[in-house]
PDB file of C-alpha atoms in Angstrom:
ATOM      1  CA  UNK A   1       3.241 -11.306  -9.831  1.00  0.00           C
ATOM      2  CA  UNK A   2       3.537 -10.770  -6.111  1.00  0.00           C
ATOM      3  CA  UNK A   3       0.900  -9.244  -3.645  1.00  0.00           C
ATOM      4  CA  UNK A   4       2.756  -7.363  -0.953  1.00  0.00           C
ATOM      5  CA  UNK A   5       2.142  -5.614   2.611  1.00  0.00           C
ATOM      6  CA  UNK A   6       4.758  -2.574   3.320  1.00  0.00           C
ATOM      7  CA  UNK A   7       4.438  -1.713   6.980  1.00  0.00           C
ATOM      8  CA  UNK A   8       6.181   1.256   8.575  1.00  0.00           C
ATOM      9  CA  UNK A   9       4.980   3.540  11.780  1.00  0.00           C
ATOM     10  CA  UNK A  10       6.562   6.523   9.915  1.00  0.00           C
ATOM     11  CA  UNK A  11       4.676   7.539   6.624  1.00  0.00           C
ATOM     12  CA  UNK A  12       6.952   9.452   5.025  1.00  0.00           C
ATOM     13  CA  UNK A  13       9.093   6.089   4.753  1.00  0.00           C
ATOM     14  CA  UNK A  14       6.038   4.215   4.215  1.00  0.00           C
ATOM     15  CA  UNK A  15       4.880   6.013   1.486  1.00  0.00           C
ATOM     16  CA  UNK A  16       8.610   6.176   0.098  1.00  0.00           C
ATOM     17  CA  UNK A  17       8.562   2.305  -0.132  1.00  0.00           C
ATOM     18  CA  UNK A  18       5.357   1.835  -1.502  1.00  0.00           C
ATOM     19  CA  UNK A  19       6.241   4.230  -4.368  1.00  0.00           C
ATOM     20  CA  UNK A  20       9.204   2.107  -5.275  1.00  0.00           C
ATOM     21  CA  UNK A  21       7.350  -1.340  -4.864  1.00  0.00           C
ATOM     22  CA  UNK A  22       4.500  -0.243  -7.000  1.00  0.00           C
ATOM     23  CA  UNK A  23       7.131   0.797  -9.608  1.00  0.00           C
ATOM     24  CA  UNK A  24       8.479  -2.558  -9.946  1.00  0.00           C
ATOM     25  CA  UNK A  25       7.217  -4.733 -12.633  1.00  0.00           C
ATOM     26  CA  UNK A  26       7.062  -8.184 -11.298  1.00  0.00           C
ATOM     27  CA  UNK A  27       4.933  -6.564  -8.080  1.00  0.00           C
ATOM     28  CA  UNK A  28       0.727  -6.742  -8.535  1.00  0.00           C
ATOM     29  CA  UNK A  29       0.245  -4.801  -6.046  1.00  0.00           C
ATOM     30  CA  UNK A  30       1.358  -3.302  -2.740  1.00  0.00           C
ATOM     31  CA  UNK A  31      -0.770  -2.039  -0.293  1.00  0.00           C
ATOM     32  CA  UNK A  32       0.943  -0.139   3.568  1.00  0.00           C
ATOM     33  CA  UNK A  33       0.138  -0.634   6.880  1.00  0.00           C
ATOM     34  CA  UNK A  34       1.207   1.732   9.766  1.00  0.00           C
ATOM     35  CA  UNK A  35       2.245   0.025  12.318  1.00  0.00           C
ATOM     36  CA  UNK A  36       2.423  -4.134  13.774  1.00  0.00           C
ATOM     37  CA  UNK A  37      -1.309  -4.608  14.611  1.00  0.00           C
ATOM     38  CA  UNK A  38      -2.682  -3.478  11.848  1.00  0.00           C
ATOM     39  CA  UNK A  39      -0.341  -5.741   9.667  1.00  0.00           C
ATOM     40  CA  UNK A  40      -0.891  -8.449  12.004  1.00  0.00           C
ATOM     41  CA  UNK A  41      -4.786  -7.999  11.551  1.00  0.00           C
ATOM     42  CA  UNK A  42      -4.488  -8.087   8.083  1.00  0.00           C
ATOM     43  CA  UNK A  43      -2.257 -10.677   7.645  1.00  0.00           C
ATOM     44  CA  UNK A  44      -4.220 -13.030   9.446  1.00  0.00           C
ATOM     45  CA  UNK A  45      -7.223 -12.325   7.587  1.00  0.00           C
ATOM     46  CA  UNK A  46      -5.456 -12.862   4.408  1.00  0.00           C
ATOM     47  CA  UNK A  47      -3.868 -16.332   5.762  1.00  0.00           C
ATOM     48  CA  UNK A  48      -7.549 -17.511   6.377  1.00  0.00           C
ATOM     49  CA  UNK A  49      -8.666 -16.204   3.453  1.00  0.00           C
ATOM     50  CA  UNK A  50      -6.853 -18.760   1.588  1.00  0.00           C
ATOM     51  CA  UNK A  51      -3.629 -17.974  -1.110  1.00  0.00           C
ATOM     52  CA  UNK A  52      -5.921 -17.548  -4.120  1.00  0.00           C
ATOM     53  CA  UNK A  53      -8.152 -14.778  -2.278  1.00  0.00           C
ATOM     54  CA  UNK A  54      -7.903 -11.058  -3.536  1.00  0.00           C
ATOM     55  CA  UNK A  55      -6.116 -10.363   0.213  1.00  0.00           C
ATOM     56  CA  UNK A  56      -3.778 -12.574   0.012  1.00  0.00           C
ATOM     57  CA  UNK A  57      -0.578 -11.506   0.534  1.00  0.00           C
ATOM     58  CA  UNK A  58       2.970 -13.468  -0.356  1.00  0.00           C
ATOM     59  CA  UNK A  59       5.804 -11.218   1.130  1.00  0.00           C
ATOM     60  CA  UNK A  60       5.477  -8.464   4.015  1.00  0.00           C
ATOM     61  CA  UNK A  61       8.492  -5.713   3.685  1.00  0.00           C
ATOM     62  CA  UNK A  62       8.709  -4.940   7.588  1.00  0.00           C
ATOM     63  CA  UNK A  63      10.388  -2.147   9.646  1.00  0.00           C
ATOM     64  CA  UNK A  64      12.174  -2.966  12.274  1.00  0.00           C
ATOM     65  CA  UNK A  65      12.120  -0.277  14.859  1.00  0.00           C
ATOM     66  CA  UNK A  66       8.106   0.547  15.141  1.00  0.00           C
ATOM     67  CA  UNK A  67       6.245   1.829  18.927  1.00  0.00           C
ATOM     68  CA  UNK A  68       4.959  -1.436  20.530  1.00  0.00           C
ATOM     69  CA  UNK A  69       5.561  -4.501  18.703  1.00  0.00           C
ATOM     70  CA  UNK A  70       9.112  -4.267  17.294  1.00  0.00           C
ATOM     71  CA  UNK A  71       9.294  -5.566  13.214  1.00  0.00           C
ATOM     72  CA  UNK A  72      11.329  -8.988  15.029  1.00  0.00           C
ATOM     73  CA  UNK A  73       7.900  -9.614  17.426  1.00  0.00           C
ATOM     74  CA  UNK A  74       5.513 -10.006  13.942  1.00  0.00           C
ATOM     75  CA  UNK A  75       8.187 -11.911  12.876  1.00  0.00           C
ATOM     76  CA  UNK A  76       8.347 -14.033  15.414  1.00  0.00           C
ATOM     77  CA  UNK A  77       4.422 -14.246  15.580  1.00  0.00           C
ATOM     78  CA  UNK A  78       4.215 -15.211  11.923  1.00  0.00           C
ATOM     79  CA  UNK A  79       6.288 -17.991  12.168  1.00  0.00           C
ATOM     80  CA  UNK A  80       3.467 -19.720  14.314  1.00  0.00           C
ATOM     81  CA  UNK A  81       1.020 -19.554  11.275  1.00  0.00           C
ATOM     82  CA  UNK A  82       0.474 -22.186   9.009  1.00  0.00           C
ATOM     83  CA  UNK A  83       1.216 -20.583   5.877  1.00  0.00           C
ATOM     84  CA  UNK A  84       2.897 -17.276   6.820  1.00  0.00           C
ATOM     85  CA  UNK A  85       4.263 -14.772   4.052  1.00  0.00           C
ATOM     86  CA  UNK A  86       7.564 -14.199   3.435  1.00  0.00           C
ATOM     87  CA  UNK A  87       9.389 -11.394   5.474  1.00  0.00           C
ATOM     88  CA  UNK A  88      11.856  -8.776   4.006  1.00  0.00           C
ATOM     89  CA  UNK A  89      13.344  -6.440   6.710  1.00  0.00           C
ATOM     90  CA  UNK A  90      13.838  -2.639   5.812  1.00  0.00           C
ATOM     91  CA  UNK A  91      15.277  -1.099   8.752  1.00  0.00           C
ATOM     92  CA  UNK A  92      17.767   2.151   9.141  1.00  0.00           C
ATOM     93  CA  UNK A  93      20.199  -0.143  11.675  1.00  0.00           C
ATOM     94  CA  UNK A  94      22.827  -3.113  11.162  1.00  0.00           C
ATOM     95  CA  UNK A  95      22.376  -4.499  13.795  1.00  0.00           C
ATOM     96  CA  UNK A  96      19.780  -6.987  13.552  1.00  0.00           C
ATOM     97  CA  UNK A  97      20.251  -8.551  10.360  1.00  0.00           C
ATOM     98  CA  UNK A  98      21.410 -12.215  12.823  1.00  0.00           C
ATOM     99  CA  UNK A  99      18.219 -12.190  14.274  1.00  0.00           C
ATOM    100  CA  UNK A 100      16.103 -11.119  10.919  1.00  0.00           C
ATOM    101  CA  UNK A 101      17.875 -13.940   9.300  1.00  0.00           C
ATOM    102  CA  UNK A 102      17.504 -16.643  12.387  1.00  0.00           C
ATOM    103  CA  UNK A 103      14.112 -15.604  11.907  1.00  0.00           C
ATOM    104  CA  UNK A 104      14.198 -17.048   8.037  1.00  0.00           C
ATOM    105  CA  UNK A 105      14.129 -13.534   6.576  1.00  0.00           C
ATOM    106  CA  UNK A 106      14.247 -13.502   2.552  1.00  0.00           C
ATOM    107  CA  UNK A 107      16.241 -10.005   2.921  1.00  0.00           C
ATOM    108  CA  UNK A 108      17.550  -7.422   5.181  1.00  0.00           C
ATOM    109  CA  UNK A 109      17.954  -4.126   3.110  1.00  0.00           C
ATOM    110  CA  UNK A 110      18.770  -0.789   4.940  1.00  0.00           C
ATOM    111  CA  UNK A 111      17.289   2.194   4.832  1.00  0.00           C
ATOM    112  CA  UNK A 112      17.763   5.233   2.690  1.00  0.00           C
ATOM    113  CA  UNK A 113      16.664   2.196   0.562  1.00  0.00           C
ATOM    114  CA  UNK A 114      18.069   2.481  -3.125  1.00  0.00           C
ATOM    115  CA  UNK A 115      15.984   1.342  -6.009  1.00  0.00           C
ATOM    116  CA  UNK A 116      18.437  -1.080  -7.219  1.00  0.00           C
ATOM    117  CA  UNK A 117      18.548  -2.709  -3.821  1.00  0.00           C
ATOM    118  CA  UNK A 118      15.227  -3.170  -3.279  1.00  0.00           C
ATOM    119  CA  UNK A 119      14.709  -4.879  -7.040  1.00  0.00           C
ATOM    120  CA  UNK A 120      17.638  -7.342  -5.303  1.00  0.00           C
ATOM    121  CA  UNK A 121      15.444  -8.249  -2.731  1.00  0.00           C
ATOM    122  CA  UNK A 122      12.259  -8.408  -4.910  1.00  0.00           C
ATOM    123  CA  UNK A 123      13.730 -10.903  -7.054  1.00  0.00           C
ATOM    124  CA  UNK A 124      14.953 -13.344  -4.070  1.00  0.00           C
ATOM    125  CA  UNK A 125      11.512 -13.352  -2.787  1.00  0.00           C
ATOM    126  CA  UNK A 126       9.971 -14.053  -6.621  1.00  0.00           C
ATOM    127  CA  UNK A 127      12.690 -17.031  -6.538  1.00  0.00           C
ATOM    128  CA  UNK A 128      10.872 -18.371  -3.379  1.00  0.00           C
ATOM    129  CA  UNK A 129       7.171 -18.016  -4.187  1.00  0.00           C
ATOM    130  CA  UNK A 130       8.083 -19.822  -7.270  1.00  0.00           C
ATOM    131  CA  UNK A 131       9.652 -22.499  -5.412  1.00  0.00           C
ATOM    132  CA  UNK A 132       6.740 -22.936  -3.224  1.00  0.00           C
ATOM    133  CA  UNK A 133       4.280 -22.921  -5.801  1.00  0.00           C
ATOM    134  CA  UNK A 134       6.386 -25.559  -7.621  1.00  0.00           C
ATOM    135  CA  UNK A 135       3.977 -29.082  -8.042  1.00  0.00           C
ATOM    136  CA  UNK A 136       6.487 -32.154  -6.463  1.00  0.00           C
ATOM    137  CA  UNK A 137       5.271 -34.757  -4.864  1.00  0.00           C
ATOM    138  CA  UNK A 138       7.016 -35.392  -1.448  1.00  0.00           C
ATOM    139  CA  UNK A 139       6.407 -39.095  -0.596  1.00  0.00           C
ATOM    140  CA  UNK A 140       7.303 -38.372   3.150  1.00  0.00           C
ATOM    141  CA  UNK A 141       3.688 -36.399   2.726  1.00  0.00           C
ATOM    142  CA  UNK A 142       2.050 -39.845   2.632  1.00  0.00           C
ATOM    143  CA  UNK A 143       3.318 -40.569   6.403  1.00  0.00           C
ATOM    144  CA  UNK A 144       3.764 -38.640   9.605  1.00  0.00           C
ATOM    145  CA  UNK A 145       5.885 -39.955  12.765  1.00  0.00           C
ATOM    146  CA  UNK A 146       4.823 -40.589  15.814  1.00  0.00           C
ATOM    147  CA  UNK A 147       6.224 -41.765  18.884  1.00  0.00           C
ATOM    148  CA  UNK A 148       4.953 -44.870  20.541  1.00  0.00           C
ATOM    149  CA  UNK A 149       6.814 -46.080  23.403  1.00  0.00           C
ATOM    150  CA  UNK A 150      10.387 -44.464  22.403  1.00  0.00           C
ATOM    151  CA  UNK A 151      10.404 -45.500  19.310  1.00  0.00           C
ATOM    152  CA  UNK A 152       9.357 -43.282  16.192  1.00  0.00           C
ATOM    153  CA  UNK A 153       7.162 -44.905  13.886  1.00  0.00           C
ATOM    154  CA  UNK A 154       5.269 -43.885  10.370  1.00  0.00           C
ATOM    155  CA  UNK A 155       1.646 -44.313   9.957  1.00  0.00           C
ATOM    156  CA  UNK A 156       0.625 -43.523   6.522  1.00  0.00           C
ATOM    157  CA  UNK A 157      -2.017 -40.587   6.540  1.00  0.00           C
ATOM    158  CA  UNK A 158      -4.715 -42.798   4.118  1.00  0.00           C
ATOM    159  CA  UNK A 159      -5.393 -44.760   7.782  1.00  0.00           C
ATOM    160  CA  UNK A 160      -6.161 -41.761   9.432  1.00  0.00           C
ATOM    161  CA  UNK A 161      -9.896 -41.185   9.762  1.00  0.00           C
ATOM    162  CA  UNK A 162     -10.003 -37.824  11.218  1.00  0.00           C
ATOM    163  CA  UNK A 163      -7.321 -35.569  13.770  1.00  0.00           C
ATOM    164  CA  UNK A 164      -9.047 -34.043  16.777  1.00  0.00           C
ATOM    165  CA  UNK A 165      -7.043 -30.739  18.318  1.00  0.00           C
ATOM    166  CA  UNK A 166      -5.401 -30.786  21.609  1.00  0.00           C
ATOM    167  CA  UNK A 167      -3.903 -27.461  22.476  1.00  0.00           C
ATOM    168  CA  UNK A 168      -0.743 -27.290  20.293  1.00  0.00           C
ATOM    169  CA  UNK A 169      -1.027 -30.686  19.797  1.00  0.00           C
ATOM    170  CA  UNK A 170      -3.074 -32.870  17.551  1.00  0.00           C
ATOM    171  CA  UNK A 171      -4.679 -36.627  18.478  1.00  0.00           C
ATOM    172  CA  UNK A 172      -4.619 -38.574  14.915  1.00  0.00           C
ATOM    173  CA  UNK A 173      -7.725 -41.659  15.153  1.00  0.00           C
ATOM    174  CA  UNK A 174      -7.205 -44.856  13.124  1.00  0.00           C
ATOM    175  CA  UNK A 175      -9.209 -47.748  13.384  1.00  0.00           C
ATOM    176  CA  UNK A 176      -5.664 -49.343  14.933  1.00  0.00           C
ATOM    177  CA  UNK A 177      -5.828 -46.545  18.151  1.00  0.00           C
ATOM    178  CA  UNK A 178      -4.680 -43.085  18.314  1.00  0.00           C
ATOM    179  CA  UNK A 179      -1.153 -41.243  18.494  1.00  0.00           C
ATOM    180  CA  UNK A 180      -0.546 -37.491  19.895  1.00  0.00           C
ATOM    181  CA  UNK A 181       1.739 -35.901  17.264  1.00  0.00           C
ATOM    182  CA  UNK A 182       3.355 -32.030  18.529  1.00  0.00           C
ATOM    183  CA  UNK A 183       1.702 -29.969  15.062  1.00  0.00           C
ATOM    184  CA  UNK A 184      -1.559 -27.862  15.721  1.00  0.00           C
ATOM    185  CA  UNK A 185      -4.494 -29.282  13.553  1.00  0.00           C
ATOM    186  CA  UNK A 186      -4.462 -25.640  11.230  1.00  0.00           C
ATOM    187  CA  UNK A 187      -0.936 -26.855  10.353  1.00  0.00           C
ATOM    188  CA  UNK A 188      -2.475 -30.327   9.338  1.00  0.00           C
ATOM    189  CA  UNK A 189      -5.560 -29.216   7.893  1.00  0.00           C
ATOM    190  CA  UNK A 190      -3.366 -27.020   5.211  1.00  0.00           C
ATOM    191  CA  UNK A 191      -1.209 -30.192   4.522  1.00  0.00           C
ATOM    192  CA  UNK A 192      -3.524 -32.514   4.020  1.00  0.00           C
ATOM    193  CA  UNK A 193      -6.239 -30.365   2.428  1.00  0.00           C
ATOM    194  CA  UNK A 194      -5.598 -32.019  -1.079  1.00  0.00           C
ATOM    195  CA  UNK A 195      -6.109 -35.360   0.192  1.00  0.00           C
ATOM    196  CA  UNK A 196      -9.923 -35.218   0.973  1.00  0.00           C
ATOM    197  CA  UNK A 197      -9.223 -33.802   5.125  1.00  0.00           C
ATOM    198  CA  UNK A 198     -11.700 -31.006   5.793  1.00  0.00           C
ATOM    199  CA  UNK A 199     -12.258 -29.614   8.686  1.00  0.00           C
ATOM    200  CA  UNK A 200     -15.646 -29.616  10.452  1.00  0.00           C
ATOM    201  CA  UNK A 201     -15.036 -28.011  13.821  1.00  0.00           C
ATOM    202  CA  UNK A 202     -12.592 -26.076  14.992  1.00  0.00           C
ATOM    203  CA  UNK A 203     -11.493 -29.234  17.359  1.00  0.00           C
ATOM    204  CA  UNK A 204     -12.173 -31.847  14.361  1.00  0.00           C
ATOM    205  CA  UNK A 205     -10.430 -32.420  10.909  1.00  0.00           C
ATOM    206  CA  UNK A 206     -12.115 -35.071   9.565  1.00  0.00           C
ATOM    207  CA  UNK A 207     -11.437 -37.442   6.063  1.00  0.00           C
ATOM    208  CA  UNK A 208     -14.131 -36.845   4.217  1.00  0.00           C
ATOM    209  CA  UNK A 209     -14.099 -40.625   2.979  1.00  0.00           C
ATOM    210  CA  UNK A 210     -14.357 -41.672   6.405  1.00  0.00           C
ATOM    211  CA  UNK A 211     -17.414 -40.421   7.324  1.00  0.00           C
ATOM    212  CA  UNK A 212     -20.005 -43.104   7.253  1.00  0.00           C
ATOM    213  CA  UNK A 213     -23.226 -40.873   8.199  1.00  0.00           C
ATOM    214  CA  UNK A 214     -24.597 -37.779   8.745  1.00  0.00           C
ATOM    215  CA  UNK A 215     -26.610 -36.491  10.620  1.00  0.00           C
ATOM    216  CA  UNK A 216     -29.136 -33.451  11.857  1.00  0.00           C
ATOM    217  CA  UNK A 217     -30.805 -32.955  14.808  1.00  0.00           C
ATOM    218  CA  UNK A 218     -33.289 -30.127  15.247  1.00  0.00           C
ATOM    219  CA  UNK A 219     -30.792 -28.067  13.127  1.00  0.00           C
ATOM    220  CA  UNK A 220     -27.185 -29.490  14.274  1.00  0.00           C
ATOM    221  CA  UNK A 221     -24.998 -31.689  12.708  1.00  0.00           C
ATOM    222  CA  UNK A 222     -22.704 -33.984  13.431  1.00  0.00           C
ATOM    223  CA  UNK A 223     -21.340 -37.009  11.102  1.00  0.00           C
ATOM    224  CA  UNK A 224     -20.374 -40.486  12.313  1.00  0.00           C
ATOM    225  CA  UNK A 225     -16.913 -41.516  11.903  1.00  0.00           C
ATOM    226  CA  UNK A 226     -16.096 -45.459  12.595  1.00  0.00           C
ATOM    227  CA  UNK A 227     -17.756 -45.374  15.987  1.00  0.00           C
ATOM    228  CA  UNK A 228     -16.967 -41.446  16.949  1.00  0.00           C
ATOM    229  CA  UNK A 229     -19.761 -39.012  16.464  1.00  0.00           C
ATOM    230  CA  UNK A 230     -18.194 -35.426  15.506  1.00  0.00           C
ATOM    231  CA  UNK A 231     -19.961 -32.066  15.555  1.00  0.00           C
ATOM    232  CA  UNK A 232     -20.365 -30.208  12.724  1.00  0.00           C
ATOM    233  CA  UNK A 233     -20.236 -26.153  13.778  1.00  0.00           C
ATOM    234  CA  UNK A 234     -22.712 -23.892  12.418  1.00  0.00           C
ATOM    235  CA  UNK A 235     -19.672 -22.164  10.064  1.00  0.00           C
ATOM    236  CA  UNK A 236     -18.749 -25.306   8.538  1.00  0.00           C
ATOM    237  CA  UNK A 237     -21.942 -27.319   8.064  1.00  0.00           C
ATOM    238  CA  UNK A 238     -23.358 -25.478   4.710  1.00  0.00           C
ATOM    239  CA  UNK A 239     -19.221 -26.151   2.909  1.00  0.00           C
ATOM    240  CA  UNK A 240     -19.444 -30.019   4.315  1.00  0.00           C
ATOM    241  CA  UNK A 241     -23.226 -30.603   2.977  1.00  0.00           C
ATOM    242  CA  UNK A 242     -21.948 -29.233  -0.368  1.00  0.00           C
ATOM    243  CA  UNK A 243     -18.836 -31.369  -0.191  1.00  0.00           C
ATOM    244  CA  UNK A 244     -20.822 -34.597   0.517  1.00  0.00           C
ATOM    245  CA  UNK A 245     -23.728 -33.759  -1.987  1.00  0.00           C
ATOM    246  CA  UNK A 246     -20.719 -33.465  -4.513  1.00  0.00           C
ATOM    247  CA  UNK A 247     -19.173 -36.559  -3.912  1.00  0.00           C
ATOM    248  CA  UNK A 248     -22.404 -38.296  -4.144  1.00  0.00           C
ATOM    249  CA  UNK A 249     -23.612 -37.573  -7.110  1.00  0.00           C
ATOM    250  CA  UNK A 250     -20.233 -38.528  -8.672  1.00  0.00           C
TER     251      UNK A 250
END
């Protein structure tokens, strides 16, 4: 059952498309937004919000032609998010379906859009959110490359104690050194969520194995890693205490 965003400037055509989403069976619900910043807003509070929140959202039918941002500019700002939705064009003109599709659209349908067409595109994006929901294990997942003097090599992500962020960058720490990889730590913190990484600041993504201590200090935190002494921000101390009391008392 897939949650969807409609967003159109014009709400005649807005509330046109919602009708026909809300008609279709395999849809839970579908809820509009008028215009790029609002969707953006909303998107991005359903991507933090985590997939199994009530907000989430898994595909985004987007017009093109909209005042300000243009349908191709959210596009093109979604694709920096971790976990962005999928994107289904509905647009009244031909000729961007290149650039929809360079920018990894699911579907370009045209406007007057016709029932049947829409189900067409409805059913390539349930094909995908199945696909991404589907459990394999990818053993490239237990490595990442990184580059040390010209030559790419794979450190395996069980000897990485914590990542620390660097702009759009992200420093890895093992107890062998450190290695600058080009992926932004929100991209690494939703990889390697299953495999114990939490993050504890918004500069620090820490292994939760790895931390030898904590500690709190006239109401701050931090937690010892190896020899590195991280701070815990106020947002994510009360969710680390809980994690640690957890694992504890297994």
């Amino acid at each position: 059952m897939l949650r969807v965003l409609a967003v159109d400037d014009e709400q005649p055509a807005l509330e046109e498309l919602l009708y026909l989403l809300r008609a279709d069976p395999r849809i839970r619900n579908a809820e509009g937004a008028g215009g790029a910043t609002e969707a953006l807003r909303r998107i991005g509070a359903a991507v933090d919000a985590g997939p199994d929140d009530p907000s989430a959202i898994d595909v985004v039918f987007l017009d093109i032609h909209m005042a300000g941002l243009t349908g191709l500019d959210v596009a093109q700002l979604l694709a920096g998010f971790a976990a962005p939705p999928l994107i289904v064009f509905v647009t009244a003109h031909e000729g961007f379906a290149v650039q929809a599709f360079d920018l990894k659209a699911v579907d370009y349908v045209l406007k007057p859009v016709r029932r049947e067409r829409l189900a067409e595109a409805v059913r390539r994006v349930a094909e995908q959110v199945q696909d991404r929901s589907a459990p394999v294990h990818d053993i490239a997942a237990d490595q990442i490359p990184v580059e040390l003097g010209g030559v790419i090599r794979f450190i395996p992500v069980d000897d990485i104690a914590y990542a620390e962020a660097q702009g759009d960058y992200a420093r890895l720490h093992t107890a062998s050194g450190s290695h600058l990889v080009r992926i932004p730590l929100t991209t690494l913190e939703e990889r390697w969520r299953s495999r114990g990484f939490v993050r504890i600041h918004r500069r620090h993504l820490v292994a939760l194995g790895r931390i030898d201590e904590l500690r709190l200090d006239a109401g701050s935190m931090s937690v010892r890693v190896g020899d590195a002494e991280l701070a815990v921000s106020r947002r994510h101390t009360r969710s680390l205490r809980d994690l640690l009391m957890r694992q504890t008392s297994r």
